[in-house]
CSV table of C-alpha atoms in Angstrom, one decimal:
chain,number,residue,atom,x,y,z
H,1457,MET,CA,0.6,-27.9,62.2
H,1458,VAL,CA,3.6,-26.5,60.0
H,1459,LYS,CA,5.0,-25.1,63.1
H,1460,ARG,CA,5.1,-28.6,64.7
H,1461,ARG,CA,6.9,-30.0,61.6
H,1462,LEU,CA,9.6,-27.4,61.9
H,1463,ALA,CA,10.5,-28.2,65.4
H,1464,GLY,CA,13.4,-30.1,64.5
H,1465,SER,CA,14.6,-27.2,62.3
H,1466,SER,CA,15.9,-25.4,65.6
H,1467,LEU,CA,18.3,-27.8,66.5
H,1468,GLN,CA,22.0,-26.7,67.3
H,1469,LEU,CA,24.0,-25.9,64.4
H,1470,SER,CA,27.4,-27.7,63.6
H,1471,PRO,CA,30.3,-25.2,64.5
H,1472,ALA,CA,31.9,-25.9,61.4
H,1473,TYR,CA,28.8,-25.1,59.3
H,1474,ARG,CA,27.5,-21.6,60.6
H,1475,ARG,CA,27.7,-19.9,57.5
H,1476,TRP,CA,26.4,-20.3,54.1
H,1477,PRO,CA,29.1,-20.1,51.4
H,1478,LYS,CA,28.4,-17.4,49.0
H,1479,HIS,CA,29.6,-19.6,45.7
H,1480,VAL,CA,26.7,-22.4,47.1
H,1481,ASP,CA,23.2,-22.3,45.4
H,1482,ALA,CA,20.6,-24.4,43.9
H,1483,HIS,CA,22.6,-24.8,40.8
H,1484,ALA,CA,25.9,-25.6,42.6
H,1485,LEU,CA,24.2,-28.2,44.7
H,1486,GLU,CA,23.1,-29.9,41.4
H,1487,ARG,CA,26.0,-29.5,39.2
H,1488,ILE,CA,28.9,-30.2,41.7
H,1489,GLY,CA,27.2,-31.8,44.7
H,1490,GLY,CA,25.3,-34.2,42.3
H,1491,PHE,CA,21.9,-33.5,44.5
H,1492,ASP,CA,18.7,-33.5,42.8
H,1493,ILE,CA,16.5,-30.4,43.5
H,1494,ILE,CA,12.7,-31.1,44.4
H,1495,TRP,CA,10.2,-28.3,44.1
H,1496,THR,CA,7.6,-28.7,46.7
H,1497,ASP,CA,4.1,-27.0,47.6
H,1498,ASP,CA,4.5,-27.7,51.6
H,1499,LEU,CA,6.5,-25.2,53.3
H,1500,ALA,CA,7.0,-27.7,56.1
H,1501,GLU,CA,9.3,-29.7,53.6
H,1502,HIS,CA,11.0,-26.9,52.7
H,1503,LEU,CA,15.0,-27.6,52.6
H,1504,ALA,CA,14.3,-30.7,53.8
H,1505,PHE,CA,17.3,-32.9,52.8
H,1506,ASP,CA,17.4,-36.9,51.9
H,1507,ASP,CA,21.0,-38.3,52.6
H,1508,ASP,CA,19.9,-41.8,50.7
H,1509,LEU,CA,18.5,-40.0,47.7
H,1510,LEU,CA,20.3,-36.6,47.7
H,1511,THR,CA,17.4,-34.5,47.5
H,1512,VAL,CA,17.0,-31.1,48.6
H,1513,SER,CA,13.2,-29.8,48.8
H,1514,LEU,CA,12.9,-26.1,47.8
H,1515,TYR,CA,9.3,-24.4,48.6
H,1516,HIS,CA,8.8,-22.1,45.3
H,1517,HIS,CA,5.9,-19.8,46.7
H,1518,VAL,CA,7.5,-16.6,46.6
H,1519,ALA,CA,4.9,-14.2,45.4
H,1520,THR,CA,3.7,-12.4,48.7
H,1521,PRO,CA,0.2,-13.1,48.3
H,1522,THR,CA,0.8,-16.7,47.1
H,1523,LEU,CA,3.1,-17.4,50.1
H,1524,THR,CA,0.6,-16.0,52.6
H,1525,LEU,CA,-2.0,-18.3,51.4
H,1526,HIS,CA,0.3,-21.2,51.4
H,1527,SER,CA,2.1,-20.5,54.8
H,1528,GLU,CA,-1.4,-21.0,56.9
H,1529,HIS,CA,-0.7,-17.4,58.1
H,1530,LEU,CA,2.6,-18.1,59.9
H,1531,SER,CA,4.8,-15.4,61.4
H,1532,ALA,CA,6.3,-12.9,59.7
H,1533,GLU,CA,9.5,-14.1,60.9
H,1534,LEU,CA,9.2,-17.2,59.3
H,1535,LEU,CA,7.9,-15.6,55.9
H,1536,ASN,CA,11.0,-13.6,55.8
H,1537,GLU,CA,13.4,-16.5,56.8
H,1538,THR,CA,11.7,-18.3,53.9
H,1539,LEU,CA,12.3,-15.7,51.3
H,1540,SER,CA,15.7,-14.9,52.6
H,1541,SER,CA,16.8,-18.6,52.4
H,1542,LEU,CA,15.2,-19.0,48.8
H,1543,ALA,CA,17.5,-16.1,48.2
H,1544,LEU,CA,20.5,-17.9,49.2
H,1545,LEU,CA,19.9,-20.7,46.9
H,1546,LEU,CA,18.4,-18.8,44.0
H,1547,PRO,CA,20.7,-15.8,44.0
H,1548,CYS,CA,20.2,-13.1,41.0
H,1549,ARG,CA,23.3,-14.7,38.8
H,1550,SER,CA,22.6,-15.5,34.9
H,1551,GLN,CA,23.8,-19.1,35.6
H,1552,THR,CA,21.5,-19.7,38.3
H,1553,ALA,CA,18.4,-17.8,36.5
H,1554,ASN,CA,19.3,-19.9,33.3
H,1555,TRP,CA,19.3,-23.2,35.4
H,1556,PHE,CA,15.9,-22.2,37.2
H,1557,LYS,CA,14.2,-21.7,33.7
H,1558,ARG,CA,15.5,-25.2,33.0
H,1559,SER,CA,14.6,-26.8,36.0
H,1560,ALA,CA,10.9,-25.3,35.9
H,1561,LYS,CA,10.6,-26.7,32.1
H,1562,VAL,CA,11.4,-30.1,33.3
H,1563,ALA,CA,8.8,-29.7,36.2
H,1564,LEU,CA,6.1,-28.1,34.2
H,1565,GLN,CA,6.5,-31.4,31.8
H,1566,HIS,CA,5.7,-33.5,34.9
H,1567,GLY,CA,2.5,-31.2,35.4
H,1568,HIS,CA,4.1,-29.2,38.5
H,1569,VAL,CA,3.9,-25.2,37.6
H,1570,ILE,CA,6.8,-23.4,39.5
H,1571,ASP,CA,6.5,-19.7,40.7
H,1572,GLU,CA,8.6,-17.9,38.0
H,1573,SER,CA,9.6,-15.0,40.6
H,1574,ALA,CA,11.6,-17.4,42.8
H,1575,PRO,CA,15.0,-16.3,41.2
H,1576,GLU,CA,14.1,-12.6,41.2
H,1577,LEU,CA,14.0,-12.3,45.0
H,1578,PRO,CA,16.1,-9.2,46.4
H,1579,LYS,CA,19.4,-10.4,48.2
H,1580,CYS,CA,18.4,-12.1,51.3
H,1581,SER,CA,17.8,-9.5,54.3
H,1582,LEU,CA,19.2,-12.2,57.0
H,1583,GLY,CA,22.9,-12.5,55.2
H,1584,TYR,CA,24.8,-15.5,55.3
H,1585,ASN,CA,25.2,-16.4,59.1
H,1586,LEU,CA,22.8,-19.4,59.8
H,1587,LYS,CA,22.6,-18.6,63.2
H,1588,ASP,CA,20.0,-15.5,62.2
H,1589,TYR,CA,17.8,-18.5,60.7
H,1590,THR,CA,15.7,-19.5,63.6
H,1591,HIS,CA,13.4,-21.5,61.9
H,1592,TRP,CA,15.8,-22.5,58.6
H,1593,GLY,CA,19.3,-22.5,60.2
H,1594,TYR,CA,19.6,-26.2,60.9
H,1595,ARG,CA,18.2,-27.5,57.5
H,1596,LEU,CA,20.7,-25.1,55.8
H,1597,SER,CA,23.5,-26.3,57.8
H,1598,VAL,CA,22.8,-30.0,57.1
H,1599,ILE,CA,22.7,-29.2,53.2
H,1600,VAL,CA,25.9,-27.3,53.4
H,1601,GLU,CA,27.9,-30.3,55.6
H,1602,ALA,CA,26.2,-32.6,53.2
H,1603,TYR,CA,27.4,-30.6,50.1
H,1604,ASP,CA,30.9,-30.1,51.5
H,1605,LYS,CA,31.4,-33.9,51.9
H,1606,THR,CA,30.5,-34.9,48.2
H,1607,GLN,CA,33.0,-35.8,45.9
H,1608,PRO,CA,32.8,-35.1,42.3
H,1609,LYS,CA,31.8,-38.0,40.1
H,1610,GLY,CA,32.9,-38.1,36.2
H,1611,ALA,CA,35.1,-35.3,34.6
H,1612,LEU,CA,32.3,-32.7,34.0
H,1613,GLN,CA,32.0,-32.4,37.9
H,1614,LEU,CA,35.4,-32.4,38.3
H,1615,TRP,CA,35.7,-29.5,36.1
H,1616,TYR,CA,33.3,-27.5,37.6
H,1617,ASP,CA,34.2,-28.6,41.2
H,1618,ARG,CA,36.6,-25.5,42.6
H,1619,ARG,CA,35.9,-26.0,46.1
H,1620,SER,CA,39.7,-26.5,46.6
H,1621,LYS,CA,41.4,-24.6,43.6
H,1622,VAL,CA,44.5,-25.7,44.7
H,1623,GLU,CA,43.6,-29.5,44.1
H,1624,TRP,CA,41.9,-28.3,41.1
H,1625,PHE,CA,44.5,-26.9,39.4
H,1626,THR,CA,47.1,-29.8,40.6
H,1627,PHE,CA,44.6,-32.4,39.1
H,1628,TRP,CA,44.0,-30.4,35.8
H,1629,VAL,CA,47.8,-30.1,35.3
H,1630,ALA,CA,48.6,-33.5,35.9
H,1631,VAL,CA,45.8,-34.5,33.4
H,1632,LEU,CA,47.2,-31.9,30.8
H,1633,VAL,CA,50.5,-33.7,31.2
H,1634,LEU,CA,49.5,-37.2,31.0
H,1635,LEU,CA,47.6,-36.1,27.6
H,1636,LEU,CA,50.8,-34.5,26.3
H,1637,THR,CA,52.8,-37.4,27.5
H,1638,ILE,CA,50.7,-39.8,25.4
H,1639,THR,CA,50.3,-37.8,22.6
H,1640,PHE,CA,54.1,-37.4,22.2
H,1641,GLY,CA,54.4,-41.0,22.7
H,1642,LEU,CA,52.2,-41.8,20.1
H,1643,ILE,CA,54.2,-39.2,17.6
H,1644,GLN,CA,57.1,-40.8,18.2
H,1645,SER,CA,55.8,-44.4,17.8
H,1646,VAL,CA,54.2,-43.5,14.4
H,1647,THR,CA,57.6,-41.7,13.2
H,1648,GLY,CA,59.2,-44.7,14.3
H,1649,ILE,CA,57.2,-46.9,12.6
H,1650,LEU,CA,57.5,-44.9,9.3
H,1651,GLN,CA,61.4,-44.8,9.6
H,1652,VAL,CA,61.4,-48.6,9.9
H,1653,TYR,CA,59.0,-48.7,6.8
H,1654,VAL,CA,61.0,-46.6,4.9
H,1655,ALA,CA,64.5,-48.2,5.6
H,1656,TYR,CA,62.9,-51.5,4.3
H,1657,HIS,CA,61.1,-49.9,1.3
H,1658,PRO,CA,63.6,-47.3,0.3
H,1659,HIS,CA,62.1,-46.8,-3.3
H,1660,ARG,CA,58.6,-46.6,-2.5
């Protein structure tokens, strides 16, 4: 049944999105892309992307016995791909690990227990070339494309969004110049007011 539901995952990849960017992980999808990560117990829902809600579903049962149980005894190739795809999205980085702990805590508050070994996977064996992902490649490419097309909303996302370092630097330099201009303008205004006050009240 799961195999049938994965039939759409083998669609042709977009030429522009055949590699997974190394800087993109689940944390970046949420913090920069504004996506919501949904933890799922259904392997067929793994990497499913909802364009309207901006949600990405991640299958989190990575412990080998658990994965085998939940996978309905699927092929070793699919299981390896699943682990590799999770390693892409949950790499061994301190920021990602901290984000995962917070996400798992929130999920637990809603009665959903997340596999704590998910962010402890070794480096993905299939690498970053999405053509090597027979089952999950298309879904991964859809996520990358959607992420690439997102625009930051709010100052916090603007600060973290460094996909284009030149644009990021130019924007924040412009913001700094604007703030300095406003600050010096206020200082000059206050100074001018004080000078006028002193001129009309010389003995005070």
